[in-house]
Amino acid sequence: MAVEIVMPKLGWTMEEGILVEWIKQDGDVVQPGDILFTVESDKALNEVESFEAGILRIPPDSDAVGNALPVGALLAYIVQPGEAPPFETASTMPVGSRHAAPEFAALAGTRQGEIDLTRTTHASSLQTALQGDLPTISPRARRVAAELGVDWVALRGSGRTGRIVERDVRAAALATSQEPHPPTPSPYTERESKGVRSGLTEMPVAQTRETLIEGIAVSTQPSTSISLTTEADATELVSLHDRIQAAWRNGRQPAPTFDDLLAKLVTEALKVTPLLHARLEDGTFTIMNLGMYEIDAFTPAMSVSQSAILGIGRVIAKQIVIDAEKERVAIRQMMSLSLTCDSQSVDVESAARFLQIVKQYVEQPVLWLVNLP
Amino acid sequence: MRELTFTAAAREALTEEMARDPSIFVVGEGIGQRGGNFNTTSGLYDLYGPMRLRDTPIVERGFIGMCTGAAMTGTRPIVDFMFVDFILDAMGELINQVAKIQYMSSGRLKMPLILRGSIGITGASATHHSGSYFPMFVNIPGFRVVVPTNAYDAKGLFKTALRGDDPVIFLEHKSLLNSKAQVPEEEYFIPFGQAAVVREGSAATVVAVGSMVRKALEACDALAAEGIAIEVIDPRTLAPLDIPTILASVHKTGRLLIMDETFQPCGIGAEIAAQVVAQGFDDLDAPIMRLNGVYTPTPYSPPLEAAVIPNPTQVLQAIRDLLAE
């Protein structure tokens, strides 16, 4: 049976490649391991081996060489001695253009039941086109796709023959889950709707917004500030917030927001790192949360009158390695923390220690509830 | 804990059971004063004497027939074949009588007959002393087929065989006979039909039979260094075969490779693959693969002999191929 030679997928992200030249020619006998052709993709030249033994048959009308072709595009066949390749036995679509087969395009543009009957002479090639365009998928991947609601027809498989396997489906599901969502009821939007200036949570000793802007404007020497960034697992904090919201139904005051919790835990962290709040009396510490703008991480600009500013990125579900040795991963709510400090009033080690404590407090809220560093 | 060789552990099981049950006796060539070609009975002649350790002439069909009759009368014969290849001379008795007598007698007759012998390709034993044949016996209803792969299992499974009422084919791979494992002093039994997960992993499942268990584990050590965790299952008994344990593993990993030194066609790998496809189709993320010895009579020449059994490079490559599917 003729084996199809197609544009291979040579890298995780490869979607098309240029067939540079045929190393074996039409009619050549090939063995497994023989180099069939070279492909340029992602700025690299790759040699493509044969997995099969037989005779290489390249369609005479192929215009594949020199053209960018999608992964999976049909290039040639390997047949057995005495066997005719499909392009000599039946009408088929042009090699190299599987994804743009006119019959297929015609079908795609036709509503069900309106297929032009004059095309039935091409039924076999249409069949080929349809089968060719539907990727193969492992039973397990098909099951997982159904469980996760992933439409696998459009996926590209990473299996040896281009087969869609479980990891492809899971990667697609993860990518979908990380797409930006429209604003959902969150502490941030809730604050906004109540007229509270969003994004900035100020300490009780905060200065006015005007002073802040003024301060940032005159913060001219980047050499006087240092920035430290880390990522914290906010799953516990999100859960704590959710529980507070759920338990607050009968409270007269609005429930503490997520930003309120951050302000509280940062205050507690400042208590155990005195270097950072040496000049606390003047409103020297600011928390800036840009999570609702879908900002992952940023380096906040610091006012000259301040010691430090903590930038909070958005909380987003990520796949995190929780045990490298046992190869265990988990979906956790992650949040970036960026601390910018005045390097003249705060040494980098103290700043790092402070950020570490904030990270610990975010990850284990129980620590600041009981004031344990 | 003390360590024993495979042979010593199996012999200890036999010694204990012969002391406990006077109806157990051993029949075979050179198993009396000589103690067996592979030391399967060494020391037992002095303990239990010539009535219970019966040397025979080279006539397998004859003494199998006699032992079949003896088992029907309620004794527990053990036929020690030295090389299991010699069992082929008695296939008529074995398949038509031994395997069927309980069925034919509606269970009124028992057949507690143990047929033990060495299997496997090693040490230039040549084609008449290198067979394994267990797929043939698995194909026959009535036999229990046991393939231990270490000293601990050898003792526990042999004890179970010696307490049962069914005919048991007990197969001991020659390359494992001197391998050592920890064996407790206290008595224990390993039930038939209970596979051992000898290594846990998540990337793929390898079911390894007989001598392939050790080779699979060595390959998995190399892969573990690359962060690839392979699960290895030793079925221990091929009839009954513990399919649920294999299915549970494939449910976890999605990939299955069956390694067996014996020939591929109609082998145990084909049986496992068919059952997993039937019952675990939706768990499969890749085609089921097999790695077997070469389908040919076993050569005597050591280099040629080495070429017909899966070597470490092939074992490693087979797992890599499965992962790449």
XYZ file of C-alpha atoms in Angstrom:
698
model
C 0.000 0.000 0.000
C 1.294 3.440 -0.903
C 2.607 5.334 2.115
C 2.124 9.076 2.071
C 5.153 11.313 2.513
C 4.037 14.566 4.095
C 5.539 17.779 5.371
C 6.716 16.716 8.847
C 6.213 18.625 12.039
C 9.819 19.224 13.124
C 9.182 21.357 16.164
C 6.505 22.055 18.684
C 5.478 25.298 17.019
C 6.187 24.439 13.389
C 3.153 25.048 11.193
C 4.721 25.139 7.756
C 8.012 24.407 6.083
C 9.755 25.003 2.777
C 10.709 21.895 0.842
C 14.208 22.936 -0.222
C 15.170 19.971 -2.360
C 14.531 16.318 -2.950
C 17.597 14.252 -2.021
C 15.929 11.152 -3.444
C 14.267 11.471 -6.832
C 11.110 10.077 -8.330
C 11.628 6.340 -8.874
C 14.512 5.962 -6.422
C 14.606 2.936 -4.156
C 14.639 4.069 -0.520
C 15.351 2.323 2.747
C 14.347 3.328 6.281
C 16.818 5.982 7.405
C 17.537 7.302 3.900
C 17.332 11.081 3.614
C 14.353 11.881 1.375
C 14.380 15.657 1.270
C 15.400 18.786 3.136
C 13.026 21.194 4.801
C 13.612 24.717 5.957
C 11.630 25.763 8.968
C 12.262 28.149 11.805
C 15.463 29.239 10.062
C 16.946 25.770 10.254
C 17.594 23.272 7.489
C 16.424 19.765 8.379
C 16.964 16.440 6.675
C 13.890 14.247 6.605
C 14.387 10.497 6.770
C 12.236 7.773 5.361
C 10.522 5.452 7.812
C 9.623 3.095 5.002
C 11.283 0.899 2.431
C 10.086 1.095 -1.154
C 10.148 3.297 -4.211
C 9.769 7.048 -3.929
C 7.122 8.435 -6.273
C 6.870 12.184 -6.641
C 3.892 13.384 -8.699
C 5.088 14.940 -11.989
C 2.919 18.009 -11.453
C 4.210 18.659 -7.969
C 5.187 22.250 -7.347
C 6.240 21.566 -3.804
C 9.926 22.486 -4.095
C 10.642 26.015 -2.941
C 7.194 26.618 -1.538
C 6.050 26.978 2.042
C 3.693 24.117 2.742
C 1.637 23.405 5.853
C 2.610 20.562 8.144
C 0.902 17.433 6.876
C 0.863 18.565 3.224
C 1.142 15.578 0.934
C 4.459 15.585 -0.942
C 4.960 12.123 -2.406
C 4.389 8.430 -1.888
C 6.508 5.410 -1.166
C 5.155 2.421 -3.058
C 6.187 -1.195 -3.336
C 7.708 -2.635 -6.533
C 4.961 -3.067 -9.112
C 2.582 -0.796 -7.246
C 1.270 2.321 -8.948
C 1.122 5.484 -6.832
C -2.357 6.925 -6.281
C -1.727 9.832 -8.685
C -1.409 7.333 -11.540
C -4.439 5.277 -10.606
C -7.126 7.783 -9.789
C -7.955 11.432 -10.046
C -6.641 13.116 -6.980
C -6.152 16.588 -5.825
C -2.865 18.272 -6.661
C -0.061 17.165 -4.432
C 1.225 19.899 -2.197
C -2.107 21.615 -1.859
C -4.049 19.238 0.314
C -5.253 21.993 2.557
C -6.598 23.996 -0.325
C -8.205 21.159 -2.260
C -10.865 22.749 -4.461
C -13.313 19.923 -3.805
C -12.902 20.395 -0.110
C -13.264 24.132 -0.364
C -16.388 23.607 -2.431
C -17.816 21.318 0.200
C -16.915 23.652 3.000
C -18.772 26.450 1.252
C -21.841 24.359 0.614
C -24.609 23.712 3.046
C -25.364 20.131 3.879
C -27.551 18.537 1.223
C -26.482 20.953 -1.490
C -23.380 19.186 -2.689
C -23.100 19.630 -6.437
C -23.891 16.235 -7.888
C -21.712 16.928 -10.913
C -18.807 16.532 -8.580
C -19.626 12.959 -7.672
C -17.045 11.773 -10.176
C -14.547 13.202 -7.747
C -16.077 11.347 -4.836
C -12.984 9.277 -4.185
C -10.667 12.242 -4.167
C -13.127 14.153 -2.043
C -13.082 11.273 0.377
C -9.308 11.386 0.386
C -9.341 15.090 0.984
C -11.752 14.788 3.864
C -9.903 11.926 5.474
C -6.626 13.676 4.895
C -7.810 16.790 6.615
C -9.158 15.076 9.675
C -6.179 14.471 11.952
C -5.724 11.107 13.561
C -6.141 11.047 17.305
C -5.384 8.436 19.920
C -8.345 6.904 21.760
C -7.070 8.378 24.999
C -6.686 11.854 23.512
C -10.216 11.617 22.106
C -11.548 10.660 25.538
C -9.650 13.463 27.290
C -10.818 15.956 24.647
C -14.418 14.994 25.396
C -13.807 15.335 29.139
C -12.195 18.756 28.805
C -14.475 20.004 26.049
C -11.606 20.489 23.605
C -12.409 20.593 19.883
C -9.551 18.472 18.602
C -10.258 18.724 14.883
C -8.182 21.873 14.610
C -5.280 20.613 16.719
C -1.911 19.585 15.409
C -0.655 16.293 16.738
C 2.764 15.705 18.214
C 2.712 11.920 17.849
C 5.208 10.263 15.560
C 2.839 10.223 12.588
C 1.216 13.539 13.478
C -1.307 11.748 15.641
C -2.961 13.913 18.273
C -2.028 12.488 21.651
C -3.131 13.306 25.177
C -0.495 15.995 25.769
C -1.724 17.950 22.712
C -5.272 18.011 24.047
C -4.176 19.000 27.542
C -1.972 21.771 26.147
C -4.920 23.074 24.126
C -7.168 22.963 27.185
C -4.591 24.846 29.233
C -4.129 27.482 26.537
C -7.888 28.009 26.407
C -8.156 28.352 30.162
C -5.466 31.055 30.151
C -7.131 33.238 27.557
C -8.255 36.555 29.036
C -11.761 36.442 30.407
C -14.169 39.355 30.409
C -14.296 41.117 33.759
C -16.009 38.939 36.313
C -17.249 40.023 39.713
C -14.030 40.478 41.647
C -12.890 42.565 44.567
C -11.410 45.041 42.087
C -14.493 45.662 40.003
C -16.558 45.788 43.136
C -14.401 48.581 44.485
C -14.601 50.396 41.216
C -18.378 50.280 41.167
C -18.457 51.831 44.586
C -16.425 54.773 43.423
C -13.268 53.748 45.218
C -10.175 54.474 43.210
C -9.141 51.091 41.929
C -5.651 49.748 41.687
C -4.141 51.760 44.475
C -4.450 50.571 48.008
C -2.970 53.037 50.357
C -1.773 52.616 53.853
C -3.614 54.621 56.513
C -0.839 57.206 56.323
C -1.169 57.576 52.574
C -0.580 60.806 50.760
C -2.900 62.239 48.219
C -2.909 61.156 44.629
C -1.488 64.532 43.595
C 1.488 64.135 45.854
C 2.014 60.672 44.524
C 2.069 61.851 40.923
C 4.304 64.710 41.831
C 6.593 62.384 43.681
C 6.861 59.997 40.771
C 7.547 62.892 38.426
C 10.566 63.985 40.408
C 11.846 60.472 40.921
C 14.562 61.041 38.362
C 17.495 58.875 39.252
C 16.859 55.242 38.369
C 20.153 54.416 40.024
C 18.673 55.209 43.388
C 16.015 52.545 43.195
C 16.188 48.760 43.075
C 13.494 46.404 41.901
C 12.920 42.840 43.040
C 10.387 40.471 41.556
C 9.007 37.140 42.670
C 5.941 35.032 42.104
C 3.661 33.860 44.884
C 1.111 31.092 45.002
C -2.033 33.029 45.952
C -4.339 30.006 46.017
C -4.696 30.138 49.807
C -5.244 33.894 49.816
C -7.908 33.662 47.100
C -9.572 30.920 49.088
C -9.423 33.009 52.276
C -10.966 35.935 50.435
C -13.726 33.754 49.059
C -14.501 32.400 52.515
C -14.605 35.886 53.996
C -16.972 36.996 51.249
C -19.184 33.978 51.890
C -19.207 34.516 55.661
C -19.854 38.280 55.460
C -23.458 38.188 54.337
C -24.816 39.703 57.545
C -22.108 42.293 58.071
C -23.130 45.948 57.943
C -19.889 47.136 56.444
C -18.783 45.889 53.026
C -16.688 42.740 53.247
C -12.921 43.213 53.101
C -11.775 43.080 49.507
C -8.830 41.234 48.107
C -6.888 44.499 48.128
C -7.798 44.989 51.765
C -6.329 41.601 52.548
C -3.163 42.525 50.671
C -2.932 45.794 52.583
C -3.363 43.936 55.842
C -0.721 41.325 55.138
C 1.759 43.890 53.812
C 1.261 45.906 56.984
C 1.976 42.802 59.023
C 5.068 42.122 56.921
C 6.289 45.667 57.465
C 6.045 45.120 61.201
C 8.628 42.337 61.079
C 11.032 44.165 58.738
C 11.593 47.501 60.456
C 14.117 48.711 57.903
C 11.412 49.166 55.369
C 9.152 51.294 57.507
C 11.808 53.361 59.159
C 10.080 56.405 57.788
C 6.539 55.112 57.915
C 5.172 58.308 59.396
C 5.212 59.978 56.034
C 3.239 57.540 53.968
C 6.326 55.801 52.758
C 4.883 52.590 51.412
C 2.444 52.074 48.540
C 0.726 49.045 47.143
C -0.222 49.224 43.486
C -2.427 46.511 42.043
C -2.849 46.385 38.269
C -4.351 42.910 38.237
C -7.689 44.052 36.821
C -5.883 45.344 33.747
C -4.548 41.820 33.166
C -1.029 42.969 33.912
C 1.098 39.982 34.844
C 3.993 41.894 36.373
C 5.424 45.390 36.283
C 8.059 47.536 37.879
C 6.237 50.261 39.760
C 7.698 53.737 39.694
C 8.490 55.107 43.110
C 7.855 58.485 44.555
C 10.934 60.266 45.926
C 9.300 60.736 49.277
C 8.772 57.021 49.739
C 10.810 54.037 50.789
C 9.156 51.404 48.664
C 6.281 50.489 46.418
C 4.878 47.009 45.925
C 3.422 46.165 42.520
C 0.833 43.403 42.427
C 0.166 41.536 39.190
C -2.980 39.702 38.317
C -3.951 36.445 39.935
C -4.021 33.792 37.252
C -4.252 30.012 37.209
C -1.015 28.402 36.117
C 0.377 24.917 35.918
C 3.047 24.736 38.572
C 5.555 22.017 39.411
C 4.834 21.217 43.033
C 7.108 18.181 43.331
C 9.882 17.954 40.751
C 11.081 14.598 42.020
C 7.703 12.910 41.636
C 6.927 14.931 38.515
C 3.747 16.312 40.004
C 2.183 19.476 38.725
C -0.912 21.297 39.876
C -3.059 24.212 38.794
C -2.425 27.059 41.244
C -3.503 30.684 41.424
C -0.273 32.606 40.835
C 0.472 36.270 41.376
C 3.593 38.319 40.717
C 5.043 40.636 43.352
C 7.425 43.444 42.338
C 9.062 45.578 44.948
C 10.806 48.837 44.076
C 12.797 50.445 46.880
C 14.883 53.487 47.524
C 18.339 51.961 47.580
C 19.643 54.736 49.794
C 17.246 54.054 52.633
C 16.773 50.300 52.147
C 19.488 47.739 51.549
C 18.786 45.039 48.996
C 18.989 42.220 51.515
C 16.314 43.771 53.716
C 14.166 44.390 50.672
C 14.567 40.791 49.570
C 13.741 39.562 53.060
C 10.639 41.750 53.123
C 9.479 40.486 49.746
C 10.066 36.942 50.892
C 7.874 37.524 53.930
C 5.126 39.036 51.763
C 5.361 35.986 49.511
C 5.105 33.679 52.536
C 2.141 35.631 53.872
C 0.382 35.445 50.517
C 1.026 31.731 50.291
C 0.179 30.969 53.913
C -2.213 33.604 55.266
C -2.255 31.831 58.608
C 1.262 33.165 59.213
C 0.179 36.796 59.356
C -3.099 36.042 61.076
C -1.032 34.904 64.039
C 1.820 37.346 63.398
C 4.429 34.705 62.738
C 7.217 35.765 60.390
C 17.186 -9.860 56.062
C 19.017 -12.854 54.659
C 19.491 -13.232 50.937
C 18.920 -16.430 49.006
C 19.413 -17.377 45.390
C 16.383 -18.130 43.245
C 17.227 -21.850 43.312
C 17.830 -21.936 47.059
C 14.559 -20.127 47.742
C 12.550 -22.521 45.589
C 14.360 -25.463 47.186
C 13.521 -24.128 50.633
C 9.850 -24.033 49.661
C 10.098 -27.629 48.472
C 11.927 -28.738 51.629
C 9.339 -27.131 53.902
C 6.412 -28.584 52.007
C 7.924 -32.096 51.801
C 8.391 -32.009 55.572
C 4.795 -30.951 56.035
C 3.117 -33.219 53.468
C 4.375 -36.822 53.039
C 2.367 -37.225 49.826
C 4.790 -34.918 47.951
C 7.476 -36.693 45.907
C 9.848 -35.666 43.117
C 10.472 -37.498 39.859
C 13.104 -36.710 37.242
C 16.495 -37.385 35.741
C 19.366 -36.846 38.157
C 17.228 -35.381 40.926
C 18.127 -38.059 43.529
C 21.600 -38.302 44.989
C 22.901 -35.954 42.298
C 20.557 -33.234 43.565
C 19.316 -32.080 40.179
C 21.140 -30.573 37.233
C 20.360 -27.088 38.587
C 20.555 -28.087 42.288
C 16.791 -27.997 42.543
C 16.804 -30.970 44.941
C 20.306 -30.933 46.413
C 20.252 -32.207 49.999
C 16.700 -33.507 49.768
C 17.722 -37.097 49.008
C 19.470 -37.262 52.389
C 16.378 -35.895 54.108
C 13.618 -37.822 52.387
C 15.304 -40.787 50.697
C 14.874 -42.655 47.420
C 11.135 -43.269 47.775
C 10.393 -39.546 47.578
C 13.202 -38.558 45.227
C 12.846 -40.930 42.295
C 15.487 -40.911 39.595
C 14.106 -42.038 36.267
C 15.366 -43.211 32.917
C 15.095 -40.781 29.980
C 11.484 -41.434 29.152
C 9.399 -38.337 29.764
C 6.154 -39.652 28.392
C 6.394 -42.710 30.635
C 7.028 -41.003 33.933
C 4.598 -38.180 33.213
C 1.930 -40.806 32.621
C 2.757 -42.514 35.878
C 2.745 -39.250 37.795
C -0.620 -38.351 36.264
C -2.029 -41.580 37.650
C -0.344 -40.981 40.993
C -1.865 -37.497 41.249
C -5.299 -38.947 40.494
C -4.901 -41.230 43.507
C -4.298 -38.242 45.802
C -0.534 -37.839 45.956
C 1.376 -34.730 44.923
C 4.018 -35.548 42.321
C 6.577 -33.001 41.172
C 8.177 -33.707 37.827
C 11.538 -31.989 37.518
C 12.339 -31.658 33.819
C 15.752 -30.056 34.159
C 15.148 -28.332 30.815
C 11.519 -27.706 30.055
C 12.243 -28.522 26.412
C 11.991 -32.173 27.437
C 8.356 -31.703 28.430
C 7.493 -31.737 24.727
C 7.905 -35.519 24.627
C 4.923 -35.798 26.967
C 2.504 -33.357 25.363
C -0.155 -36.006 24.751
C -0.366 -36.870 28.444
C -0.128 -33.276 29.484
C -2.762 -31.759 27.253
C -5.179 -34.638 26.925
C -4.993 -36.009 30.463
C -3.323 -33.697 32.964
C -5.035 -30.490 31.833
C -8.457 -32.101 31.320
C -8.900 -34.689 34.049
C -10.584 -32.413 36.547
C -13.058 -31.351 33.892
C -13.581 -34.921 32.659
C -14.261 -36.152 36.201
C -16.554 -33.235 37.040
C -14.065 -32.217 39.690
C -14.094 -35.581 41.494
C -10.441 -36.116 40.619
C -7.801 -33.532 41.459
C -4.570 -33.035 39.534
C -2.021 -31.540 41.947
C 0.877 -32.209 39.577
C 3.784 -29.779 39.403
C 5.873 -29.676 36.246
C 9.023 -27.664 36.746
C 11.924 -26.945 34.477
C 14.415 -24.340 33.398
C 13.623 -22.041 30.503
C 15.336 -19.353 28.541
C 18.163 -18.485 26.242
C 21.533 -18.164 27.973
C 24.944 -19.743 28.225
C 25.080 -21.350 24.770
C 22.582 -24.007 25.746
C 21.598 -24.463 22.089
C 18.235 -24.969 20.574
C 17.127 -28.082 22.504
C 17.837 -26.505 25.881
C 16.765 -22.887 25.401
C 13.003 -22.967 24.958
C 10.396 -21.301 27.124
C 7.142 -22.434 25.497
C 4.873 -20.809 28.046
C 2.555 -19.319 25.406
C 1.688 -22.889 24.423
C 0.688 -23.801 27.964
C -1.209 -20.557 28.536
C -3.283 -21.547 25.530
C -4.479 -24.757 27.212
C -7.329 -24.487 29.732
C -6.446 -26.301 32.935
C -2.815 -25.334 33.465
C -1.464 -22.756 35.866
C 1.623 -21.189 34.316
C 4.071 -19.567 36.732
C 7.170 -17.565 35.695
C 8.926 -16.183 38.782
C 11.641 -13.599 38.256
C 13.339 -13.421 41.666
C 14.073 -15.511 44.724
C 11.315 -14.022 46.855
C 8.641 -14.698 44.261
C 10.070 -18.135 43.469
C 9.555 -19.318 47.034
C 6.161 -17.721 47.562
C 4.783 -18.961 44.255
C 6.224 -22.459 44.660
C 4.594 -22.738 48.083
C 1.271 -21.742 46.542
C 1.755 -24.298 43.763
C 2.456 -27.033 46.315
C -0.780 -26.317 48.196
C -3.091 -26.166 45.177
C -5.099 -28.869 43.414
C -4.369 -27.825 39.820
C -1.514 -28.798 37.504
C 1.157 -26.092 37.596
C 3.855 -25.427 35.007
C 6.621 -23.823 37.072
C 9.235 -22.236 34.811
C 12.627 -21.047 36.050
C 14.723 -18.883 33.767
C 18.310 -20.103 33.676
C 19.744 -16.579 33.804
C 17.933 -15.945 37.102
C 18.793 -19.119 39.019
C 21.747 -17.577 40.843
C 20.209 -14.146 41.295
C 19.744 -13.202 44.933
C 16.943 -11.475 46.760
C 15.851 -10.977 50.334
C 13.736 -13.886 51.511
C 12.134 -13.774 54.949
C 12.529 -16.672 57.367
C 8.840 -16.787 58.133
C 6.429 -18.626 55.881
C 4.624 -16.706 53.116
C 2.596 -17.418 50.006
C 2.146 -15.408 46.817
C -1.253 -15.992 45.251
C -1.535 -16.786 41.552
C -2.943 -14.074 39.319
C -1.405 -11.194 41.208
C 1.070 -9.147 39.171
C 3.791 -7.119 40.865
C 4.290 -3.454 40.025
C 8.053 -3.615 40.392
C 8.623 0.020 39.507
C 6.184 2.904 39.517
C 6.067 5.492 36.793
C 3.764 7.649 34.753
C 5.216 7.996 31.253
C 4.583 4.466 30.004
C 3.875 0.925 31.178
C 6.250 -1.931 30.482
C 4.978 -5.440 31.132
C 8.081 -7.609 31.311
C 8.082 -11.380 31.489
C 10.762 -13.613 32.984
C 14.312 -12.478 32.297
C 13.054 -9.257 30.705
C 12.037 -7.817 34.076
C 15.620 -7.175 35.083
C 16.516 -5.784 31.648
C 13.496 -3.484 31.757
C 14.452 -2.196 35.201
C 17.996 -1.444 34.030
C 16.659 0.536 31.075
C 14.290 2.392 33.388
C 17.214 3.399 35.600
C 18.833 5.026 32.574
C 15.596 6.790 31.637
C 15.005 7.942 35.211
C 18.259 9.880 34.950
C 16.571 11.813 32.143
C 13.504 12.410 34.276
C 11.381 9.784 32.518
C 9.469 7.526 34.918
C 8.412 4.186 33.465
C 6.117 1.756 35.274
C 7.241 -1.872 35.139
C 4.885 -4.765 35.800
C 5.919 -8.363 36.350
C 2.848 -10.576 35.803
C 4.513 -13.426 37.793
C 1.835 -15.860 36.646
C 0.725 -15.972 33.010
C -2.238 -18.243 33.728
C -4.060 -16.799 35.518
C -3.009 -13.430 34.105
C -3.579 -10.283 36.175
C -5.093 -8.033 33.531
C -6.675 -5.568 36.032
C -3.250 -4.482 37.302
C -2.063 -3.905 33.724
C -5.238 -2.001 32.846
C -4.891 0.209 35.909
C -1.350 1.038 34.894
C -2.302 1.800 31.286
C -5.120 3.967 32.585
C -2.421 5.990 34.291
C 0.222 6.027 31.549
C -1.661 5.597 28.250
C 1.228 3.622 26.753
C 2.107 -0.061 26.839
C 5.104 -2.120 25.801
C 5.272 -5.861 26.427
C 8.724 -7.418 26.653
C 9.141 -11.149 26.351
C 12.177 -13.170 25.322
C 9.978 -15.811 23.684
C 8.653 -15.702 20.152
C 6.245 -12.958 19.183
C 3.517 -14.725 17.159
C 0.595 -15.772 19.369
C 2.738 -14.935 22.397
C 1.817 -13.546 25.790
C 2.323 -10.030 24.424
C -0.349 -10.623 21.796
C -2.738 -11.811 24.488
C -2.065 -8.870 26.804
C -2.333 -6.401 23.918
C -5.657 -7.821 22.775
C -7.121 -7.689 26.277
C -5.918 -4.147 26.884
C -7.332 -2.976 23.563
C -10.655 -4.630 24.367
C -10.967 -3.307 27.903
C -8.783 -0.210 27.942
C -9.098 1.208 24.420
C -9.964 4.705 25.570
C -6.897 4.793 27.800
C -4.455 4.211 24.954
C -2.477 7.198 23.763
C -0.241 5.178 21.460
C -0.210 1.811 19.700
C 0.683 -1.104 21.968
C 4.216 -2.256 21.211
C 6.004 -5.552 21.728
C 9.655 -6.475 22.081
C 10.458 -10.158 21.654
C 13.306 -12.472 20.913
C 13.965 -13.279 17.267
C 11.541 -15.794 15.753
C 14.063 -18.519 15.027
C 15.491 -21.715 16.515
C 18.045 -20.691 19.120
C 21.643 -20.738 17.837
C 24.431 -22.406 19.812
C 27.130 -19.876 18.825
C 27.402 -17.371 21.702
C 27.515 -14.271 19.436
C 24.508 -15.525 17.488
C 22.735 -16.467 20.689
C 23.240 -12.938 21.982
C 21.779 -11.608 18.754
C 18.410 -13.371 19.117
C 17.480 -12.040 22.560
C 16.647 -8.382 23.226
C 19.807 -6.571 24.338
C 19.931 -3.471 26.577
C 20.179 -1.106 23.609
C 17.084 -2.604 22.018
C 15.193 -2.526 25.308
C 15.982 1.161 25.780
C 15.145 1.956 22.167
C 11.835 0.100 22.383
C 10.787 2.280 25.310
C 11.946 5.433 23.531
C 10.017 4.421 20.423
C 6.893 3.942 22.498
C 7.314 7.358 24.093
C 7.765 8.931 20.647
C 4.519 7.491 19.289
